[in-house]
Amino acid sequence: MKRIALIGMPNVGKTALFNKLTGSFQRVANFPGVTVEKKMGWITEKGEKLFEVIDLPGIYSLDATTLDEKVTKDFLLQKEKKSSADLFVFVLDATNLDKSLFLCLQLKRLGYPLIIALNLFDEAKKRKLELDIEKLSGELGAVIVPTSAATGFGVKDLIQEMKNHAEDNLPEITLPQNAQRYFRSPEYVNGIFKDIDRILGKVTLEPLRADNFSAALDRWVLHPVWGILILLSLLIFIFQLLFTWATPFADLIEAFFGYLGEIASTGISHDLLRSLIVDGVINGVGGVIVFLPQIVLLFLFIQFLEDFGYLGRAAFLMDSFMRRMGLPGKAVIPLLSSHACAIPGILSTRVIENHRERLITMLVIPLTTCSARLPVYAILIAALVPNVAAFGLPWLRLPGLVLFMLYMIGFVSAMVVSIIFKKTLPYSSPSMLLMELPPYRLPKFRNLFLVMKNKAEIFLAKAGKIILVVSIIIWVLMTFPQQDGKTDINQSYAASIGRVFEPVFRPLGWDWRMTSALIPSIAAREVVVSALSMVVSVEEGEDGFEENMSKALVQQFSMGSLVALIVWFVFAPQCVSTFAVLRRETNSLKWPMFMVAYTLAMAYVFSWLTYVAFNAWF
Amino acid sequence: MLISDAPIKTKLVVRSFHPDSQAEISDLQSRLMHLGFFAGETIRITHRAPLFKEPFLVEVRGRLVALTRSEASLVEVEVKES
């Protein structure tokens, strides 16, 4: 099968076009040896795969200064083969030819045969742009297909052009001597800019009307006062919605697992097997999957803001402030996405070129509140905080406000810790911001949907594997050893392990039940909910799982120890997957170990202080 | 003057993109140059972020580029005569 490389500069709608071309036939992997995402997909026709497509990271130039640029450059200029793809499709932004032509001309000068997708064509038309496409095609020496990833306009023609050129022979591509020096010499760069101006002068019949919408919106979004207020209210709004919007879906999932449990209870006669299936598997996994709607919604919001063009603006607004915390403004994006999950957060720190700043960002990411903490917070908040209006405002509920505060505590502690790291970790080179802010664009449902689908699959696969295994292990630890064929949880293995650690955690007000439930949370945080549900005897009631669980917690533990548990989860080390990712990204064992040690120390100290303070107060 | 000292919302012309033209071009300078900070280009500062009056948001060759104060002081400009 012929392989097609999709190339383009950043913010030209390349990924949207990739999604349109491949539909859902795609997968994400890493480029060999580095952690840059490699998106691959297949163009299909009547159910048959026609072409393999690789979506290369968008870059500004072949003069590679960032990891993304190096990956794309290495892919394009591979030495052993003539090149690594059979066809090269270059994506131009019709609404901004000036800025998207640079790389195109670089590749043409090297002799790459290109098929050009003139993307965002409909938007450019709306803004009255008239181009002599034939002339442009002549100037660039390439076929040009006007496309619109949003509506699908021109996509069929683009595929037809791929077919037309599928059998073309690739010319030998030779690199200039001392390539980097060549690509960054002022004469060379100036030559290309001159070319762009000359070509645009020739082919533009009617110039594009200015994007007044972006400029007008920026007057508000980047305003010194309104901009900050918009940023803060957006964050509060998102977290409020997470609780209200996700509830009906969560209720549905809960009802489904309740129904499954009933079927299994009546259908299985063997006592031990029934207990394994109902208590271990269905309740264990179900108790975690309930939180799928919240996690998917959070990813939806983050992706929406990214596609809309807002995340870059947030980085711009926060940069000078973040920099004084030892973090670059670009860390806003990793820090924000680590609120969904630390793993994409850590992976997205790759946008930070400076090693030291990147390390600091990765080390403090575990302090931000990942979505796996939501289940734990949800149960504990339900148990401790009455659902009443806050400050007399009926739309502002107290539980939502407490949740927001927990997020803020996590974020503020991440800032404080990074100041400490800034002052203590060895200094390397100065950092860069130098970032393009894309024009605002209405996010496409298709892109949002694909991201949500992807994240849901990852979460479910995790629930399916780790959480299923851990649920069964916990069940075994809690059920055995049996006495006279009966289970007494007080005599179980879990209780024995919990008792070993009990003295360590007694100052926090926890007994062995709590400590034995904490052990499996190392594997994945959300597991602590199902673990707790097994150690406390949850009574069957009319209400849902969450209500019953909350009631049981309040009855069986002191308030102080539950508050201390919330605080523990604000700081406690991330799951094993985070550890593994950090190990891979830092290529060392030292930093992940350090991360675990410092978060563990913080978790213990602050839980203890909370417990002591709570008991002194009430 | 440097971008970091230049007036906001005024058309500026880039005079030189790196003051010390003898030295090897650094990664940072190369990126500035590739984004269009090139002698003769017309640019405009559209915004300065709140709190610390940086970063700078600069319009150059049809794109908006955010620069910190230290990045903005690598580029020499003058006010464009109308």
Tab-separated table of N, CA, C and O in Angstrom, chain A residues 479-561:
chain	number	residue	atom	x	y	z
A	479	THR	N	-11.648	-11.569	50.933
A	479	THR	CA	-12.520	-12.732	51.120
A	479	THR	C	-11.791	-13.864	51.843
A	479	THR	O	-12.388	-14.623	52.596
A	480	PHE	N	-10.503	-13.973	51.594
A	480	PHE	CA	-9.740	-15.087	52.154
A	480	PHE	C	-8.821	-14.605	53.263
A	480	PHE	O	-8.463	-13.431	53.288
A	481	PRO	N	-8.337	-15.445	54.164
A	481	PRO	CA	-8.736	-16.855	54.304
A	481	PRO	C	-10.145	-16.989	54.879
A	481	PRO	O	-10.518	-16.196	55.729
A	482	GLN	N	-10.883	-17.966	54.390
A	482	GLN	CA	-12.232	-18.194	54.908
A	482	GLN	C	-12.182	-19.095	56.136
A	482	GLN	O	-11.282	-19.909	56.291
A	483	GLN	N	-13.144	-18.900	57.010
A	483	GLN	CA	-13.241	-19.787	58.178
A	483	GLN	C	-14.584	-20.501	58.141
A	483	GLN	O	-15.624	-19.842	58.072
A	484	ASP	N	-14.527	-21.817	58.117
A	484	ASP	CA	-15.732	-22.654	58.010
A	484	ASP	C	-16.567	-22.208	56.811
A	484	ASP	O	-17.786	-22.087	56.905
A	485	GLY	N	-15.878	-21.916	55.696
A	485	GLY	CA	-16.580	-21.528	54.480
A	485	GLY	C	-17.223	-20.166	54.566
A	485	GLY	O	-18.031	-19.796	53.730
A	486	LYS	N	-16.898	-19.397	55.582
A	486	LYS	CA	-17.504	-18.064	55.712
A	486	LYS	C	-16.401	-17.004	55.728
A	486	LYS	O	-15.299	-17.248	56.218
A	487	THR	N	-16.739	-15.845	55.185
A	487	THR	CA	-15.775	-14.765	55.153
A	487	THR	C	-15.980	-13.830	56.331
A	487	THR	O	-17.098	-13.396	56.600
A	488	ASP	N	-14.895	-13.593	57.036
A	488	ASP	CA	-14.942	-12.556	58.071
A	488	ASP	C	-13.889	-11.523	57.693
A	488	ASP	O	-12.695	-11.795	57.749
A	489	ILE	N	-14.352	-10.343	57.270
A	489	ILE	CA	-13.421	-9.348	56.731
A	489	ILE	C	-12.349	-8.972	57.754
A	489	ILE	O	-11.213	-8.660	57.409
A	490	ASN	N	-12.698	-9.065	59.024
A	490	ASN	CA	-11.726	-8.697	60.069
A	490	ASN	C	-10.546	-9.661	60.132
A	490	ASN	O	-9.512	-9.335	60.687
A	491	GLN	N	-10.738	-10.858	59.568
A	491	GLN	CA	-9.661	-11.853	59.597
A	491	GLN	C	-8.977	-11.979	58.231
A	491	GLN	O	-8.133	-12.836	58.057
A	492	SER	N	-9.379	-11.148	57.278
A	492	SER	CA	-8.888	-11.335	55.908
A	492	SER	C	-7.436	-10.879	55.747
A	492	SER	O	-6.874	-10.222	56.622
A	493	TYR	N	-6.861	-11.254	54.589
A	493	TYR	CA	-5.500	-10.807	54.277
A	493	TYR	C	-5.427	-9.277	54.243
A	493	TYR	O	-4.463	-8.683	54.728
A	494	ALA	N	-6.471	-8.685	53.666
A	494	ALA	CA	-6.477	-7.223	53.568
A	494	ALA	C	-6.356	-6.600	54.955
A	494	ALA	O	-5.605	-5.641	55.158
A	495	ALA	N	-7.092	-7.171	55.896
A	495	ALA	CA	-7.044	-6.636	57.255
A	495	ALA	C	-5.648	-6.783	57.831
A	495	ALA	O	-5.140	-5.866	58.494
A	496	SER	N	-5.006	-7.924	57.542
A	496	SER	CA	-3.652	-8.127	58.076
A	496	SER	C	-2.687	-7.093	57.508
A	496	SER	O	-1.889	-6.514	58.250
A	497	ILE	N	-2.789	-6.857	56.184
A	497	ILE	CA	-1.900	-5.859	55.570
A	497	ILE	C	-2.201	-4.479	56.147
A	497	ILE	O	-1.307	-3.730	56.526
A	498	GLY	N	-3.488	-4.184	56.227
A	498	GLY	CA	-3.899	-2.896	56.779
A	498	GLY	C	-3.374	-2.700	58.185
A	498	GLY	O	-2.930	-1.612	58.543
A	499	ARG	N	-3.403	-3.774	58.973
A	499	ARG	CA	-2.937	-3.648	60.362
A	499	ARG	C	-1.442	-3.388	60.443
A	499	ARG	O	-0.978	-2.709	61.347
A	500	VAL	N	-0.693	-3.942	59.474
A	500	VAL	CA	0.755	-3.700	59.458
A	500	VAL	C	1.021	-2.204	59.300
A	500	VAL	O	1.875	-1.624	59.963
A	501	PHE	N	0.247	-1.570	58.402
A	501	PHE	CA	0.481	-0.148	58.132
A	501	PHE	C	-0.278	0.775	59.083
A	501	PHE	O	-0.041	1.974	59.092
A	502	GLU	N	-1.195	0.195	59.866
A	502	GLU	CA	-2.046	1.022	60.717
A	502	GLU	C	-1.263	1.990	61.601
A	502	GLU	O	-1.601	3.176	61.661
A	503	PRO	N	-0.184	1.517	62.273
A	503	PRO	CA	0.538	2.451	63.163
A	503	PRO	C	1.067	3.682	62.426
A	503	PRO	O	1.066	4.776	62.975
A	504	VAL	N	1.468	3.476	61.175
A	504	VAL	CA	2.030	4.596	60.408
A	504	VAL	C	0.971	5.666	60.181
A	504	VAL	O	1.254	6.859	60.212
A	505	PHE	N	-0.271	5.219	59.910
A	505	PHE	CA	-1.309	6.168	59.530
A	505	PHE	C	-2.240	6.534	60.680
A	505	PHE	O	-3.164	7.311	60.496
A	506	ARG	N	-1.996	5.977	61.873
A	506	ARG	CA	-2.885	6.278	62.997
A	506	ARG	C	-2.926	7.781	63.307
A	506	ARG	O	-4.000	8.312	63.611
A	507	PRO	N	-1.777	8.484	63.191
A	507	PRO	CA	-1.830	9.941	63.457
A	507	PRO	C	-2.789	10.679	62.537
A	507	PRO	O	-3.228	11.780	62.855
A	508	LEU	N	-3.144	10.098	61.396
A	508	LEU	CA	-4.072	10.750	60.493
A	508	LEU	C	-5.518	10.352	60.799
A	508	LEU	O	-6.439	10.757	60.094
A	509	GLY	N	-5.707	9.536	61.812
A	509	GLY	CA	-7.047	9.139	62.198
A	509	GLY	C	-7.570	7.940	61.430
A	509	GLY	O	-8.765	7.678	61.429
A	510	TRP	N	-6.668	7.219	60.743
A	510	TRP	CA	-7.135	6.107	59.918
A	510	TRP	C	-6.896	4.777	60.624
A	510	TRP	O	-5.873	4.570	61.259
A	511	ASP	N	-7.850	3.857	60.454
A	511	ASP	CA	-7.634	2.513	60.970
A	511	ASP	C	-7.252	1.587	59.815
A	511	ASP	O	-7.070	2.034	58.687
A	512	TRP	N	-7.153	0.309	60.090
A	512	TRP	CA	-6.663	-0.631	59.073
A	512	TRP	C	-7.555	-0.695	57.839
A	512	TRP	O	-7.108	-0.992	56.746
A	513	ARG	N	-8.862	-0.400	58.022
A	513	ARG	CA	-9.761	-0.481	56.862
A	513	ARG	C	-9.360	0.555	55.806
A	513	ARG	O	-9.320	0.290	54.612
A	514	MET	N	-9.079	1.765	56.318
A	514	MET	CA	-8.680	2.837	55.408
A	514	MET	C	-7.341	2.502	54.750
A	514	MET	O	-7.184	2.670	53.534
A	515	THR	N	-6.368	2.074	55.533
A	515	THR	CA	-5.034	1.823	54.971
A	515	THR	C	-5.074	0.669	53.982
A	515	THR	O	-4.410	0.721	52.952
A	516	SER	N	-5.879	-0.350	54.267
A	516	SER	CA	-5.912	-1.455	53.306
A	516	SER	C	-6.606	-1.030	52.013
A	516	SER	O	-6.315	-1.566	50.955
A	517	ALA	N	-7.510	-0.043	52.094
A	517	ALA	CA	-8.155	0.442	50.876
A	517	ALA	C	-7.224	1.346	50.078
A	517	ALA	O	-7.369	1.498	48.871
A	518	LEU	N	-6.234	1.944	50.781
A	518	LEU	CA	-5.318	2.861	50.087
A	518	LEU	C	-4.282	2.128	49.245
A	518	LEU	O	-3.823	2.647	48.235
A	519	ILE	N	-3.921	0.923	49.679
A	519	ILE	CA	-2.857	0.195	48.979
A	519	ILE	C	-3.163	0.023	47.489
A	519	ILE	O	-2.338	0.377	46.639
A	520	PRO	N	-4.363	-0.483	47.131
A	520	PRO	CA	-4.622	-0.643	45.685
A	520	PRO	C	-4.691	0.674	44.920
A	520	PRO	O	-4.573	0.669	43.691
A	521	SER	N	-4.860	1.796	45.618
A	521	SER	CA	-4.965	3.074	44.895
A	521	SER	C	-3.648	3.457	44.248
A	521	SER	O	-3.595	4.368	43.428
A	522	ILE	N	-2.578	2.772	44.611
A	522	ILE	CA	-1.300	3.018	43.942
A	522	ILE	C	-1.399	2.630	42.478
A	522	ILE	O	-0.836	3.269	41.604
A	523	ALA	N	-2.162	1.564	42.208
A	523	ALA	CA	-2.310	1.102	40.825
A	523	ALA	C	-3.113	2.114	40.029
A	523	ALA	O	-2.732	2.506	38.938
A	524	ALA	N	-4.228	2.536	40.562
A	524	ALA	CA	-5.055	3.536	39.911
A	524	ALA	C	-5.921	4.151	40.997
A	524	ALA	O	-6.536	3.429	41.775
A	525	ARG	N	-5.944	5.459	41.032
A	525	ARG	CA	-6.616	6.170	42.112
A	525	ARG	C	-8.059	5.785	42.313
A	525	ARG	O	-8.522	5.599	43.416
A	526	GLU	N	-8.782	5.702	41.166
A	526	GLU	CA	-10.221	5.514	41.280
A	526	GLU	C	-10.588	4.197	41.958
A	526	GLU	O	-11.686	4.032	42.460
A	527	VAL	N	-9.595	3.281	42.021
A	527	VAL	CA	-9.851	1.982	42.635
A	527	VAL	C	-10.176	2.106	44.108
A	527	VAL	O	-10.856	1.259	44.682
A	528	VAL	N	-9.710	3.192	44.724
A	528	VAL	CA	-9.916	3.324	46.163
A	528	VAL	C	-11.410	3.332	46.490
A	528	VAL	O	-11.834	2.885	47.554
A	529	VAL	N	-12.230	3.798	45.545
A	529	VAL	CA	-13.670	3.833	45.790
A	529	VAL	C	-14.220	2.422	45.949
A	529	VAL	O	-14.909	2.107	46.927
A	530	SER	N	-13.858	1.556	45.004
A	530	SER	CA	-14.368	0.184	45.122
A	530	SER	C	-13.735	-0.526	46.310
A	530	SER	O	-14.379	-1.338	46.980
A	531	ALA	N	-12.465	-0.204	46.596
A	531	ALA	CA	-11.812	-0.827	47.742
A	531	ALA	C	-12.503	-0.414	49.043
A	531	ALA	O	-12.773	-1.239	49.915
A	532	LEU	N	-12.815	0.877	49.134
A	532	LEU	CA	-13.498	1.368	50.328
A	532	LEU	C	-14.884	0.732	50.450
A	532	LEU	O	-15.324	0.380	51.547
A	533	SER	N	-15.544	0.567	49.297
A	533	SER	CA	-16.894	0.012	49.347
A	533	SER	C	-16.876	-1.410	49.873
A	533	SER	O	-17.864	-1.911	50.380
A	534	MET	N	-15.727	-2.081	49.732
A	534	MET	CA	-15.656	-3.449	50.247
A	534	MET	C	-15.276	-3.486	51.728
A	534	MET	O	-15.721	-4.364	52.446
A	535	VAL	N	-14.432	-2.549	52.165
A	535	VAL	CA	-14.051	-2.599	53.584
A	535	VAL	C	-15.135	-2.043	54.499
A	535	VAL	O	-15.336	-2.541	55.593
A	536	VAL	N	-15.797	-0.973	54.062
A	536	VAL	CA	-16.925	-0.537	54.887
A	536	VAL	C	-18.108	-1.367	54.407
A	536	VAL	O	-18.215	-1.687	53.250
A	537	SER	N	-18.940	-1.758	55.355
A	537	SER	CA	-20.068	-2.564	54.892
A	537	SER	C	-21.172	-1.632	54.412
A	537	SER	O	-21.858	-1.004	55.201
A	538	VAL	N	-21.274	-1.534	53.101
A	538	VAL	CA	-22.289	-0.670	52.518
A	538	VAL	C	-23.619	-1.396	52.563
A	538	VAL	O	-23.744	-2.520	52.096
A	539	GLU	N	-24.616	-0.745	53.174
A	539	GLU	CA	-25.921	-1.385	53.259
A	539	GLU	C	-26.699	-1.134	51.984
A	539	GLU	O	-26.668	-0.051	51.423
A	540	GLU	N	-27.396	-2.165	51.537
A	540	GLU	CA	-28.252	-2.012	50.368
A	540	GLU	C	-29.393	-1.076	50.730
A	540	GLU	O	-29.979	-1.177	51.801
A	541	GLY	N	-29.665	-0.129	49.892
A	541	GLY	CA	-30.756	0.794	50.203
A	541	GLY	C	-31.495	1.204	48.959
A	541	GLY	O	-31.206	0.737	47.861
A	542	GLU	N	-32.430	2.113	49.149
A	542	GLU	CA	-33.230	2.603	48.023
A	542	GLU	C	-32.388	3.470	47.111
A	542	GLU	O	-32.588	3.521	45.916
A	543	ASP	N	-31.422	4.186	47.717
A	543	ASP	CA	-30.655	5.168	46.940
A	543	ASP	C	-29.602	4.490	46.084
A	543	ASP	O	-29.401	3.290	46.146
A	544	GLY	N	-28.901	5.298	45.289
A	544	GLY	CA	-27.857	4.778	44.434
A	544	GLY	C	-26.608	4.419	45.226
A	544	GLY	O	-26.528	4.645	46.434
A	545	PHE	N	-25.635	3.881	44.506
A	545	PHE	CA	-24.384	3.444	45.113
A	545	PHE	C	-23.689	4.584	45.851
A	545	PHE	O	-23.231	4.432	46.984
A	546	GLU	N	-23.656	5.755	45.201
A	546	GLU	CA	-22.924	6.872	45.768
A	546	GLU	C	-23.510	7.285	47.120
A	546	GLU	O	-22.780	7.490	48.089
A	547	GLU	N	-24.857	7.379	47.187
A	547	GLU	CA	-25.503	7.800	48.431
A	547	GLU	C	-25.252	6.784	49.539
A	547	GLU	O	-24.920	7.139	50.670
A	548	ASN	N	-25.431	5.490	49.201
A	548	ASN	CA	-25.231	4.438	50.212
A	548	ASN	C	-23.812	4.462	50.747
A	548	ASN	O	-23.568	4.351	51.945
A	549	MET	N	-22.880	4.604	49.813
A	549	MET	CA	-21.468	4.621	50.153
A	549	MET	C	-21.159	5.802	51.085
A	549	MET	O	-20.479	5.640	52.102
A	550	SER	N	-21.684	6.969	50.730
A	550	SER	CA	-21.430	8.153	51.532
A	550	SER	C	-21.970	7.977	52.947
A	550	SER	O	-21.303	8.297	53.930
A	551	LYS	N	-23.187	7.444	53.028
A	551	LYS	CA	-23.791	7.216	54.349
A	551	LYS	C	-22.916	6.306	55.186
A	551	LYS	O	-22.632	6.573	56.349
A	552	ALA	N	-22.478	5.209	54.552
A	552	ALA	CA	-21.662	4.231	55.271
A	552	ALA	C	-20.368	4.859	55.767
A	552	ALA	O	-19.945	4.619	56.914
A	553	LEU	N	-19.760	5.695	54.949
A	553	LEU	CA	-18.494	6.324	55.338
A	553	LEU	C	-18.681	7.205	56.566
A	553	LEU	O	-17.900	7.147	57.520
A	554	VAL	N	-19.744	8.025	56.537
A	554	VAL	CA	-19.971	8.939	57.656
A	554	VAL	C	-20.264	8.159	58.929
A	554	VAL	O	-19.843	8.540	60.024
A	555	GLN	N	-20.987	7.045	58.780
A	555	GLN	CA	-21.318	6.244	59.971
A	555	GLN	C	-20.082	5.578	60.557
A	555	GLN	O	-19.958	5.441	61.767
A	556	GLN	N	-19.158	5.155	59.695
A	556	GLN	CA	-18.100	4.271	60.181
A	556	GLN	C	-16.751	4.955	60.403
A	556	GLN	O	-15.846	4.358	60.961
A	557	PHE	N	-16.595	6.206	59.904
A	557	PHE	CA	-15.334	6.905	60.144
A	557	PHE	C	-15.621	8.262	60.766
A	557	PHE	O	-16.701	8.810	60.573
A	558	SER	N	-14.620	8.818	61.455
A	558	SER	CA	-14.800	10.154	62.013
A	558	SER	C	-14.663	11.177	60.903
A	558	SER	O	-13.998	10.940	59.894
A	559	MET	N	-15.353	12.315	61.097
A	559	MET	CA	-15.304	13.374	60.091
A	559	MET	C	-13.867	13.789	59.813
A	559	MET	O	-13.459	13.950	58.660
A	560	GLY	N	-13.092	13.970	60.882
A	560	GLY	CA	-11.710	14.429	60.749
A	560	GLY	C	-10.891	13.507	59.864
A	560	GLY	O	-10.133	13.957	59.004
A	561	SER	N	-11.068	12.204	60.040
A	561	SER	CA	-10.269	11.262	59.270
A	561	SER	C	-10.690	11.271	57.803
A	561	SER	O	-9.872	11.043	56.916
